[in-house]
């Protein structure tokens, strides 16, 4: 056994780059759907924004079962030569790519509204609740199996965020240049055919990224299969009786509410309020620029101050910048982009550390409960992120409908002013509550994380000696 362990390749850059490609692949379909799906169905397929938002919210109730079920499956999976979680990436990468294309079925645009609504529900549930869940839960759980070292986990979190951001910049920069065009009246419109073509392209790129993730990463921490039967009671206890788990759940929900509202509403505020699809591309470039600037320093910052501590500061920065944007209600796209960039600085800090924070929570629960349930805990966390996605889509859809948005009224002055308010207010409130959750509820500051790592290291050494 000892000889075999020595033959395992040490943790290094290959693992970090491989893990980066996993989120790169995930976010080709996730960010694309978050950013463009509502715009596609409202402006191309003729479905109301409220109906699209309702669908996304209802899908999260399905996810409550599928996420936890996939977490159970992942935990009970027998380790293979490649590991416990990595095989699921290879199994599910084809289905998730195909399901993503089916969501943008422009060939059905002339069908009845009832048919298009049913297809929208079917394809979205197939992609998000089944296929995406089937690959995302094992991928997220895999971080704990790649390394047990807190600093190395932080590097995985950083590289994962970079991967997602690279996908985000490709979606945010390329898509507006391809799918938008000017009509005869000079209005910025979306092309359904080109949207479907982009969905197909991103699906192919996602498969390439998943393949690289599978090939480059190594699971070196042995995590045994869970044999005990699923217990709803124990799941509820893990979720609600543990402050660290409850804190990270609320933090994830609020962060995704803020982040994805900005993402999805960008397809309305830039073309409709500012009359510039180019600004949408610029905002994507600014976002990746912020991530790349912060990435080299994040490990040093967390090592000195702690993940909770700098994430809290980031949330306050995001809130403050958006409050200024709300107060001045600018019509200058440059001023808005500056405030957006400042806000994104706060969001970027949180995103760079959050994936390491969930491994901190997994460790904390193991210390307190004596059991390690990476798959189920990550599944609950993933479900919380999807709730944030649903809250963003649901609120955005309902609020767009409430201000009178349709394809026909898309450029009316009261409607575009309403678009501005939605784009700024929802993320601003999300950041404000996120700061309160991190400061007053989430307990895993720097000292506690280091203490938990020490306890688990001693336990491992005792087990090996025994």
Tab-separated table of C-alpha atoms in Angstrom:
chain	number	residue	atom	x	y	z
A	1	UNK	CA	0.000	0.000	0.000
A	2	UNK	CA	2.831	2.384	0.926
A	3	UNK	CA	4.619	1.732	-2.354
A	4	UNK	CA	1.454	2.416	-4.293
A	5	UNK	CA	0.925	5.737	-2.507
A	6	UNK	CA	4.497	6.829	-3.378
A	7	UNK	CA	3.758	6.213	-7.047
A	8	UNK	CA	0.881	8.705	-7.043
A	9	UNK	CA	1.905	11.921	-8.764
A	10	UNK	CA	2.260	14.813	-6.284
A	11	UNK	CA	-0.265	17.629	-6.406
A	12	UNK	CA	0.819	20.319	-8.827
A	13	UNK	CA	0.055	22.624	-11.727
A	14	UNK	CA	-1.369	19.770	-13.813
A	15	UNK	CA	-4.154	19.233	-11.257
A	16	UNK	CA	-4.920	22.930	-11.059
A	17	UNK	CA	-5.114	23.350	-14.823
A	18	UNK	CA	-7.191	20.176	-15.136
A	19	UNK	CA	-9.629	21.375	-12.486
A	20	UNK	CA	-9.811	24.733	-14.257
A	21	UNK	CA	-11.017	22.974	-17.409
A	22	UNK	CA	-13.858	21.333	-15.474
A	23	UNK	CA	-15.530	24.640	-14.653
A	24	UNK	CA	-14.570	25.967	-18.068
A	25	UNK	CA	-16.717	23.170	-19.514
A	26	UNK	CA	-19.506	23.594	-16.957
A	27	UNK	CA	-19.888	27.298	-17.550
A	28	UNK	CA	-20.010	27.111	-21.324
A	29	UNK	CA	-23.562	25.816	-20.921
A	30	UNK	CA	-24.413	27.258	-17.478
A	31	UNK	CA	-23.396	30.883	-18.122
A	32	UNK	CA	-24.799	30.772	-21.658
A	33	UNK	CA	-28.169	29.633	-20.275
A	34	UNK	CA	-28.076	32.161	-17.437
A	35	UNK	CA	-27.239	34.996	-19.809
A	36	UNK	CA	-29.237	34.302	-22.949
A	37	UNK	CA	-32.023	31.747	-22.365
A	38	UNK	CA	-34.610	34.250	-21.113
A	39	UNK	CA	-33.761	36.709	-23.889
A	40	UNK	CA	-34.045	33.885	-26.465
A	41	UNK	CA	-37.474	32.781	-25.268
A	42	UNK	CA	-38.921	36.272	-24.794
A	43	UNK	CA	-37.656	37.862	-28.016
A	44	UNK	CA	-37.392	34.871	-30.391
A	45	UNK	CA	-39.908	32.292	-29.186
A	46	UNK	CA	-42.510	34.763	-27.900
A	47	UNK	CA	-42.822	33.318	-24.368
A	48	UNK	CA	-43.385	35.851	-21.578
A	49	UNK	CA	-40.518	36.689	-19.236
A	50	UNK	CA	-42.726	35.774	-16.297
A	51	UNK	CA	-43.287	32.264	-17.693
A	52	UNK	CA	-39.547	31.751	-18.273
A	53	UNK	CA	-38.797	32.891	-14.740
A	54	UNK	CA	-41.524	30.646	-13.332
A	55	UNK	CA	-40.065	27.672	-15.198
A	56	UNK	CA	-36.616	28.301	-13.751
A	57	UNK	CA	-38.031	28.572	-10.254
A	58	UNK	CA	-40.108	25.383	-10.570
A	59	UNK	CA	-37.080	23.523	-11.904
A	60	UNK	CA	-35.314	24.124	-8.613
A	61	UNK	CA	-37.960	22.075	-6.796
A	62	UNK	CA	-37.015	19.188	-9.077
A	63	UNK	CA	-33.349	19.874	-8.299
A	64	UNK	CA	-34.083	19.445	-4.602
A	65	UNK	CA	-34.446	15.746	-5.384
A	66	UNK	CA	-32.025	15.254	-8.287
A	67	UNK	CA	-29.098	17.090	-6.651
A	68	UNK	CA	-29.339	15.106	-3.437
A	69	UNK	CA	-29.901	11.882	-5.383
A	70	UNK	CA	-26.744	12.528	-7.425
A	71	UNK	CA	-24.842	13.327	-4.249
A	72	UNK	CA	-25.921	9.963	-2.845
A	73	UNK	CA	-24.900	8.198	-6.060
A	74	UNK	CA	-21.499	9.894	-6.022
A	75	UNK	CA	-20.896	9.054	-2.355
A	76	UNK	CA	-21.848	5.417	-2.914
A	77	UNK	CA	-19.773	5.033	-6.081
A	78	UNK	CA	-16.967	2.517	-5.772
A	79	UNK	CA	-13.486	4.027	-6.298
A	80	UNK	CA	-11.898	3.076	-9.634
A	81	UNK	CA	-8.337	3.337	-10.879
A	82	UNK	CA	-9.202	6.894	-11.973
A	83	UNK	CA	-10.908	7.747	-8.692
A	84	UNK	CA	-14.357	8.029	-7.177
A	85	UNK	CA	-15.729	11.151	-8.858
A	86	UNK	CA	-13.828	11.665	-12.140
A	87	UNK	CA	-15.540	8.782	-14.031
A	88	UNK	CA	-18.836	10.670	-13.838
A	89	UNK	CA	-17.347	13.511	-15.885
A	90	UNK	CA	-16.675	11.141	-18.772
A	91	UNK	CA	-20.090	9.493	-18.463
A	92	UNK	CA	-22.146	12.696	-18.460
A	93	UNK	CA	-20.262	15.135	-20.702
A	94	UNK	CA	-22.052	13.986	-23.885
A	95	UNK	CA	-25.600	14.128	-22.468
A	96	UNK	CA	-25.139	17.594	-20.913
A	97	UNK	CA	-23.764	18.987	-24.198
A	98	UNK	CA	-26.650	17.577	-26.254
A	99	UNK	CA	-29.282	18.736	-23.765
A	100	UNK	CA	-27.886	22.267	-23.903
A	101	UNK	CA	-28.384	22.452	-27.671
A	102	UNK	CA	-31.988	21.242	-27.361
A	103	UNK	CA	-32.895	24.229	-25.162
A	104	UNK	CA	-32.380	26.616	-28.079
A	105	UNK	CA	-34.693	24.893	-30.585
A	106	UNK	CA	-35.168	27.827	-32.940
A	107	UNK	CA	-36.724	25.424	-35.459
A	108	UNK	CA	-39.833	25.396	-33.239
A	109	UNK	CA	-40.340	29.190	-33.233
A	110	UNK	CA	-43.414	29.004	-35.501
A	111	UNK	CA	-45.131	26.318	-33.417
A	112	UNK	CA	-47.997	27.138	-31.037
A	113	UNK	CA	-47.226	28.953	-27.812
A	114	UNK	CA	-48.370	25.924	-25.825
A	115	UNK	CA	-45.949	23.610	-27.655
A	116	UNK	CA	-43.045	26.036	-27.241
A	117	UNK	CA	-43.768	26.386	-23.528
A	118	UNK	CA	-43.859	22.601	-23.009
A	119	UNK	CA	-40.633	22.167	-24.984
A	120	UNK	CA	-38.991	24.914	-22.939
A	121	UNK	CA	-39.888	23.134	-19.690
A	122	UNK	CA	-38.828	19.696	-20.991
A	123	UNK	CA	-35.466	20.734	-22.428
A	124	UNK	CA	-34.559	22.937	-19.456
A	125	UNK	CA	-35.300	20.179	-16.939
A	126	UNK	CA	-33.396	17.637	-19.029
A	127	UNK	CA	-30.347	19.881	-19.163
A	128	UNK	CA	-30.294	21.450	-15.702
A	129	UNK	CA	-31.980	18.997	-13.345
A	130	UNK	CA	-30.636	15.766	-14.839
A	131	UNK	CA	-27.612	16.103	-17.133
A	132	UNK	CA	-25.894	19.151	-15.591
A	133	UNK	CA	-26.505	17.789	-12.097
A	134	UNK	CA	-25.023	14.451	-13.165
A	135	UNK	CA	-21.698	16.064	-14.006
A	136	UNK	CA	-21.534	19.067	-11.672
A	137	UNK	CA	-22.039	17.260	-8.348
A	138	UNK	CA	-19.182	14.763	-8.871
A	139	UNK	CA	-16.961	17.503	-10.312
A	140	UNK	CA	-17.426	19.735	-7.272
A	141	UNK	CA	-16.968	16.828	-4.864
A	142	UNK	CA	-13.720	15.882	-6.584
A	143	UNK	CA	-11.840	18.837	-5.056
A	144	UNK	CA	-11.742	17.100	-1.672
A	145	UNK	CA	-10.304	13.974	-3.320
A	146	UNK	CA	-7.580	15.797	-5.245
A	147	UNK	CA	-5.917	17.181	-2.106
A	148	UNK	CA	-6.542	17.516	1.632
A	149	UNK	CA	-4.249	20.530	2.098
A	150	UNK	CA	-6.160	23.822	2.737
A	151	UNK	CA	-3.690	25.912	0.723
A	152	UNK	CA	-3.802	23.527	-2.229
A	153	UNK	CA	-7.594	23.535	-2.071
A	154	UNK	CA	-7.498	27.334	-2.249
A	155	UNK	CA	-5.425	27.067	-5.418
A	156	UNK	CA	-8.036	24.684	-6.861
A	157	UNK	CA	-10.756	27.195	-5.968
A	158	UNK	CA	-8.779	29.973	-7.645
A	159	UNK	CA	-8.156	27.977	-10.812
A	160	UNK	CA	-11.785	26.836	-10.893
A	161	UNK	CA	-12.920	30.438	-10.771
A	162	UNK	CA	-10.501	31.336	-13.556
A	163	UNK	CA	-11.945	28.493	-15.642
A	164	UNK	CA	-15.490	29.695	-15.109
A	165	UNK	CA	-14.425	33.255	-15.844
A	166	UNK	CA	-12.766	32.241	-19.109
A	167	UNK	CA	-16.035	30.643	-20.188
A	168	UNK	CA	-17.831	33.750	-18.980
A	169	UNK	CA	-15.688	36.071	-21.052
A	170	UNK	CA	-16.158	33.926	-24.173
A	171	UNK	CA	-19.919	33.951	-23.645
A	172	UNK	CA	-20.001	37.590	-22.622
A	173	UNK	CA	-17.748	38.907	-25.378
A	174	UNK	CA	-18.348	36.665	-28.382
A	175	UNK	CA	-22.093	36.061	-28.056
A	176	UNK	CA	-23.198	39.726	-28.248
A	177	UNK	CA	-21.048	40.261	-31.346
A	178	UNK	CA	-22.585	37.213	-33.061
A	179	UNK	CA	-26.235	37.010	-32.011
A	180	UNK	CA	-27.248	40.698	-31.994
A	181	UNK	CA	-28.025	42.829	-35.048
A	182	UNK	CA	-29.669	46.180	-35.874
A	183	UNK	CA	-33.139	46.141	-37.409
A	184	UNK	CA	-34.454	48.693	-39.923
A	185	UNK	CA	-35.444	51.042	-37.088
A	186	UNK	CA	-31.960	50.888	-35.571
A	187	UNK	CA	-33.007	48.771	-32.592
A	188	UNK	CA	-30.645	46.070	-31.281
A	189	UNK	CA	-32.303	42.673	-31.850
A	190	UNK	CA	-31.340	39.024	-31.184
A	191	UNK	CA	-31.034	36.333	-33.887
A	192	UNK	CA	-32.574	32.998	-32.904
A	193	UNK	CA	-30.653	31.003	-35.516
A	194	UNK	CA	-27.285	32.384	-34.446
A	195	UNK	CA	-28.157	31.772	-30.783
A	196	UNK	CA	-28.719	28.084	-31.567
A	197	UNK	CA	-25.442	27.959	-33.500
A	198	UNK	CA	-23.595	29.409	-30.499
A	199	UNK	CA	-25.225	26.834	-28.211
A	200	UNK	CA	-23.911	24.052	-30.459
A	201	UNK	CA	-20.413	25.557	-30.538
A	202	UNK	CA	-20.278	25.908	-26.756
A	203	UNK	CA	-21.462	22.314	-26.322
A	204	UNK	CA	-18.558	21.047	-28.430
A	205	UNK	CA	-16.098	23.205	-26.490
A	206	UNK	CA	-17.581	21.916	-23.213
A	207	UNK	CA	-16.824	18.313	-24.220
A	208	UNK	CA	-13.230	19.272	-25.036
A	209	UNK	CA	-12.832	20.917	-21.623
A	210	UNK	CA	-14.394	17.995	-19.729
A	211	UNK	CA	-12.036	15.595	-21.502
A	212	UNK	CA	-9.027	17.663	-20.407
A	213	UNK	CA	-10.326	17.829	-16.831
A	214	UNK	CA	-10.671	14.036	-16.727
A	215	UNK	CA	-7.230	13.462	-18.208
A	216	UNK	CA	-5.210	15.969	-16.152
A	217	UNK	CA	-6.555	15.601	-12.596
A	218	UNK	CA	-5.648	12.927	-10.047
A	219	UNK	CA	-7.726	11.883	-7.034
A	220	UNK	CA	-5.087	11.107	-4.410
A	221	UNK	CA	-7.209	11.292	-1.231
A	222	UNK	CA	-8.912	7.956	-0.642
A	223	UNK	CA	-12.627	8.464	0.072
A	224	UNK	CA	-14.467	5.243	0.801
A	225	UNK	CA	-17.910	4.444	-0.554
A	226	UNK	CA	-20.770	5.343	1.764
A	227	UNK	CA	-22.750	2.235	2.679
A	228	UNK	CA	-25.383	3.597	5.026
A	229	UNK	CA	-28.846	4.275	3.668
A	230	UNK	CA	-30.029	7.770	2.886
A	231	UNK	CA	-31.568	9.543	5.858
A	232	UNK	CA	-33.593	12.677	5.325
A	233	UNK	CA	-33.240	13.424	9.037
A	234	UNK	CA	-29.441	13.362	8.908
A	235	UNK	CA	-29.486	15.509	5.746
A	236	UNK	CA	-31.650	18.123	7.477
A	237	UNK	CA	-29.366	18.036	10.508
A	238	UNK	CA	-26.290	18.547	8.350
A	239	UNK	CA	-27.976	21.417	6.522
A	240	UNK	CA	-29.739	23.323	9.289
A	241	UNK	CA	-28.024	22.289	12.525
A	242	UNK	CA	-24.585	23.377	11.363
A	243	UNK	CA	-23.840	27.100	11.162
A	244	UNK	CA	-21.072	26.690	8.614
A	245	UNK	CA	-23.328	24.736	6.232
A	246	UNK	CA	-26.270	27.104	6.669
A	247	UNK	CA	-23.977	30.079	6.180
A	248	UNK	CA	-22.431	28.775	2.967
A	249	UNK	CA	-25.870	27.837	1.602
A	250	UNK	CA	-27.226	31.352	2.137
A	251	UNK	CA	-24.000	32.894	0.835
A	252	UNK	CA	-24.162	30.819	-2.353
A	253	UNK	CA	-27.815	31.686	-2.923
A	254	UNK	CA	-27.215	35.402	-2.473
A	255	UNK	CA	-24.040	35.506	-4.557
A	256	UNK	CA	-25.705	33.715	-7.475
A	257	UNK	CA	-28.758	35.988	-7.153
A	258	UNK	CA	-26.507	39.022	-7.594
A	259	UNK	CA	-24.156	37.569	-10.183
A	260	UNK	CA	-26.736	35.993	-12.487
A	261	UNK	CA	-29.145	38.926	-12.329
A	262	UNK	CA	-26.337	41.089	-13.665
A	263	UNK	CA	-25.553	38.454	-16.277
A	264	UNK	CA	-29.091	37.910	-17.543
A	265	UNK	CA	-30.145	41.566	-17.305
A	266	UNK	CA	-27.037	42.598	-19.215
A	267	UNK	CA	-28.854	41.324	-22.313
A	268	UNK	CA	-31.578	43.875	-21.634
A	269	UNK	CA	-29.851	46.923	-20.121
A	270	UNK	CA	-27.053	47.271	-22.683
A	271	UNK	CA	-29.059	46.718	-25.913
A	272	UNK	CA	-32.324	48.281	-24.704
A	273	UNK	CA	-31.413	50.988	-22.143
A	274	UNK	CA	-27.979	52.037	-23.434
A	275	UNK	CA	-28.539	50.956	-27.062
A	276	UNK	CA	-25.164	49.209	-27.223
A	277	UNK	CA	-24.558	45.479	-27.585
A	278	UNK	CA	-20.832	46.316	-27.739
A	279	UNK	CA	-21.004	47.426	-24.090
A	280	UNK	CA	-22.193	43.914	-23.234
A	281	UNK	CA	-18.990	42.512	-24.727
A	282	UNK	CA	-16.908	45.130	-22.927
A	283	UNK	CA	-18.477	44.199	-19.576
A	284	UNK	CA	-17.405	40.591	-20.180
A	285	UNK	CA	-13.817	41.658	-20.842
A	286	UNK	CA	-13.800	43.824	-17.720
A	287	UNK	CA	-15.046	40.874	-15.666
A	288	UNK	CA	-12.276	38.506	-16.748
A	289	UNK	CA	-9.752	41.333	-16.322
A	290	UNK	CA	-10.754	41.728	-12.683
A	291	UNK	CA	-10.468	37.962	-12.090
A	292	UNK	CA	-6.999	37.814	-13.659
A	293	UNK	CA	-5.814	40.798	-11.610
A	294	UNK	CA	-6.948	39.308	-8.294
A	295	UNK	CA	-6.014	35.664	-8.979
A	296	UNK	CA	-2.235	35.913	-8.317
A	297	UNK	CA	-2.820	37.557	-4.928
A	298	UNK	CA	-5.778	35.624	-3.560
A	299	UNK	CA	-3.766	32.835	-1.902
A	300	UNK	CA	-1.593	35.350	-0.065
A	301	UNK	CA	-4.632	37.357	0.999
A	302	UNK	CA	-6.480	34.309	2.318
A	303	UNK	CA	-3.320	33.050	3.991
A	304	UNK	CA	-2.967	36.325	5.865
A	305	UNK	CA	-6.565	37.346	6.525
A	306	UNK	CA	-8.749	34.270	5.892
A	307	UNK	CA	-11.366	33.372	3.279
A	308	UNK	CA	-14.392	34.499	5.270
A	309	UNK	CA	-12.734	37.800	6.068
A	310	UNK	CA	-11.876	38.877	2.509
A	311	UNK	CA	-15.162	37.525	1.109
A	312	UNK	CA	-17.024	39.792	3.562
A	313	UNK	CA	-15.072	42.830	2.351
A	314	UNK	CA	-15.846	41.866	-1.246
A	315	UNK	CA	-19.583	41.746	-0.560
A	316	UNK	CA	-19.501	45.229	1.008
A	317	UNK	CA	-17.669	46.612	-2.043
A	318	UNK	CA	-20.243	45.093	-4.392
A	319	UNK	CA	-23.104	46.608	-2.396
A	320	UNK	CA	-21.552	50.076	-2.239
A	321	UNK	CA	-20.829	50.340	-5.979
A	322	UNK	CA	-24.369	49.331	-6.932
A	323	UNK	CA	-25.877	51.724	-4.413
A	324	UNK	CA	-24.048	54.549	-6.185
A	325	UNK	CA	-25.353	53.304	-9.548
A	326	UNK	CA	-28.905	53.300	-8.154
A	327	UNK	CA	-28.632	56.812	-6.739
A	328	UNK	CA	-27.250	58.485	-9.879
A	329	UNK	CA	-29.354	56.430	-12.371
A	330	UNK	CA	-26.840	57.201	-15.111
A	331	UNK	CA	-27.492	57.277	-18.859
A	332	UNK	CA	-23.740	57.253	-19.524
A	333	UNK	CA	-22.680	53.707	-20.389
A	334	UNK	CA	-19.036	54.445	-19.470
A	335	UNK	CA	-20.004	55.543	-15.949
A	336	UNK	CA	-22.163	52.439	-15.586
A	337	UNK	CA	-19.330	50.167	-16.738
A	338	UNK	CA	-16.971	51.744	-14.183
A	339	UNK	CA	-19.439	51.115	-11.353
A	340	UNK	CA	-20.098	47.607	-12.682
A	341	UNK	CA	-16.351	46.887	-12.633
A	342	UNK	CA	-15.993	48.079	-9.032
A	343	UNK	CA	-18.939	45.907	-8.065
A	344	UNK	CA	-17.419	42.968	-9.894
A	345	UNK	CA	-14.241	43.348	-7.837
A	346	UNK	CA	-16.261	42.401	-4.772
A	347	UNK	CA	-17.950	39.548	-6.587
A	348	UNK	CA	-14.630	38.266	-7.960
A	349	UNK	CA	-13.079	38.042	-4.494
A	350	UNK	CA	-15.972	35.919	-3.256
A	351	UNK	CA	-15.914	33.671	-6.323
A	352	UNK	CA	-12.169	33.085	-6.000
A	353	UNK	CA	-12.505	31.711	-2.470
A	354	UNK	CA	-15.962	30.135	-2.365
A	355	UNK	CA	-14.953	26.710	-3.710
A	356	UNK	CA	-12.328	26.412	-0.993
A	357	UNK	CA	-14.931	27.563	1.545
A	358	UNK	CA	-17.173	24.584	0.763
A	359	UNK	CA	-14.258	22.206	1.430
A	360	UNK	CA	-13.773	24.084	4.727
A	361	UNK	CA	-17.413	23.317	5.516
A	362	UNK	CA	-16.974	19.634	4.631
A	363	UNK	CA	-13.999	19.481	7.016
A	364	UNK	CA	-15.945	21.310	9.724
A	365	UNK	CA	-18.828	18.838	9.538
A	366	UNK	CA	-16.406	15.901	9.673
A	367	UNK	CA	-14.803	17.347	12.794
A	368	UNK	CA	-18.180	17.885	14.473
A	369	UNK	CA	-20.081	14.807	13.235
A	370	UNK	CA	-17.279	12.320	12.682
A	371	UNK	CA	-18.499	11.505	9.153
A	372	UNK	CA	-17.363	12.679	5.759
A	373	UNK	CA	-20.092	13.067	3.113
A	374	UNK	CA	-18.506	15.075	0.307
A	375	UNK	CA	-21.087	14.180	-2.341
A	376	UNK	CA	-24.209	14.915	-0.320
A	377	UNK	CA	-22.822	18.104	1.232
A	378	UNK	CA	-21.712	19.393	-2.141
A	379	UNK	CA	-25.110	18.433	-3.575
A	380	UNK	CA	-26.886	20.544	-0.953
A	381	UNK	CA	-24.501	23.400	-1.682
A	382	UNK	CA	-25.040	23.009	-5.424
A	383	UNK	CA	-28.795	23.082	-4.862
A	384	UNK	CA	-28.377	26.354	-2.967
A	385	UNK	CA	-26.527	27.808	-5.951
A	386	UNK	CA	-29.364	26.702	-8.193
A	387	UNK	CA	-31.815	28.389	-5.846
A	388	UNK	CA	-29.827	31.567	-6.404
A	389	UNK	CA	-30.086	31.002	-10.139
A	390	UNK	CA	-33.828	30.414	-9.806
A	391	UNK	CA	-34.303	33.470	-7.615
A	392	UNK	CA	-32.432	35.575	-10.153
A	393	UNK	CA	-34.371	34.229	-13.137
A	394	UNK	CA	-37.699	34.266	-11.315
A	395	UNK	CA	-37.331	37.791	-10.007
A	396	UNK	CA	-35.933	39.092	-13.280
A	397	UNK	CA	-38.724	37.478	-15.278
A	398	UNK	CA	-41.512	38.605	-12.990
A	399	UNK	CA	-40.102	42.114	-12.656
A	400	UNK	CA	-39.617	42.438	-16.424
A	401	UNK	CA	-43.235	41.437	-16.887
A	402	UNK	CA	-44.322	43.879	-14.172
A	403	UNK	CA	-42.636	46.815	-15.957
A	404	UNK	CA	-44.423	45.808	-19.168
A	405	UNK	CA	-41.577	44.209	-21.105
A	406	UNK	CA	-42.493	42.370	-24.312
A	407	UNK	CA	-40.809	42.153	-27.707
A	408	UNK	CA	-43.095	45.008	-28.822
A	409	UNK	CA	-42.473	47.351	-25.837
A	410	UNK	CA	-38.775	46.528	-25.439
A	411	UNK	CA	-37.583	50.068	-26.245
A	412	UNK	CA	-40.344	52.157	-24.594
A	413	UNK	CA	-38.960	54.687	-22.081
A	414	UNK	CA	-40.877	53.438	-18.970
A	415	UNK	CA	-39.822	49.873	-19.779
A	416	UNK	CA	-36.116	50.625	-20.244
A	417	UNK	CA	-36.062	52.660	-17.017
A	418	UNK	CA	-37.593	49.657	-15.300
A	419	UNK	CA	-34.836	47.493	-16.800
A	420	UNK	CA	-32.213	49.769	-15.220
A	421	UNK	CA	-33.851	49.519	-11.800
A	422	UNK	CA	-34.062	45.716	-11.937
A	423	UNK	CA	-30.439	45.379	-13.092
A	424	UNK	CA	-29.119	47.447	-10.187
A	425	UNK	CA	-31.497	46.884	-7.264
A	426	UNK	CA	-31.652	43.077	-7.181
A	427	UNK	CA	-27.842	42.542	-7.127
A	428	UNK	CA	-27.388	45.454	-4.703
A	429	UNK	CA	-29.747	43.903	-2.144
A	430	UNK	CA	-28.149	40.499	-2.732
A	431	UNK	CA	-24.674	41.827	-1.943
A	432	UNK	CA	-25.932	43.660	1.142
A	433	UNK	CA	-27.514	40.573	2.695
A	434	UNK	CA	-24.507	38.448	1.631
A	435	UNK	CA	-22.214	40.715	3.665
A	436	UNK	CA	-24.432	40.301	6.738
A	437	UNK	CA	-24.491	36.495	6.364
A	438	UNK	CA	-20.718	36.235	6.068
A	439	UNK	CA	-20.024	38.596	8.958
A	440	UNK	CA	-22.615	37.407	11.479
A	441	UNK	CA	-23.652	33.839	10.539
A	442	UNK	CA	-20.853	31.986	8.745
A	443	UNK	CA	-18.420	30.887	11.514
A	444	UNK	CA	-15.346	29.585	9.676
A	445	UNK	CA	-12.840	32.352	10.048
A	446	UNK	CA	-9.120	31.845	9.530
A	447	UNK	CA	-8.394	30.432	12.992
A	448	UNK	CA	-11.208	27.866	12.914
A	449	UNK	CA	-10.246	26.612	9.429
A	450	UNK	CA	-6.655	26.082	10.535
A	451	UNK	CA	-7.776	24.311	13.721
A	452	UNK	CA	-10.038	21.943	11.783
A	453	UNK	CA	-7.196	21.122	9.374
A	454	UNK	CA	-4.935	20.328	12.335
A	455	UNK	CA	-7.526	18.021	13.935
A	456	UNK	CA	-8.132	16.092	10.707
A	457	UNK	CA	-4.382	15.781	10.040
A	458	UNK	CA	-3.896	14.266	13.492
A	459	UNK	CA	-6.809	11.894	12.896
A	460	UNK	CA	-5.296	10.767	9.598
A	461	UNK	CA	-1.925	10.141	11.174
A	462	UNK	CA	-3.535	8.141	13.999
A	463	UNK	CA	-5.504	6.040	11.519
A	464	UNK	CA	-2.383	5.325	9.439
A	465	UNK	CA	-0.364	4.337	12.519
A	466	UNK	CA	-3.217	2.120	13.689
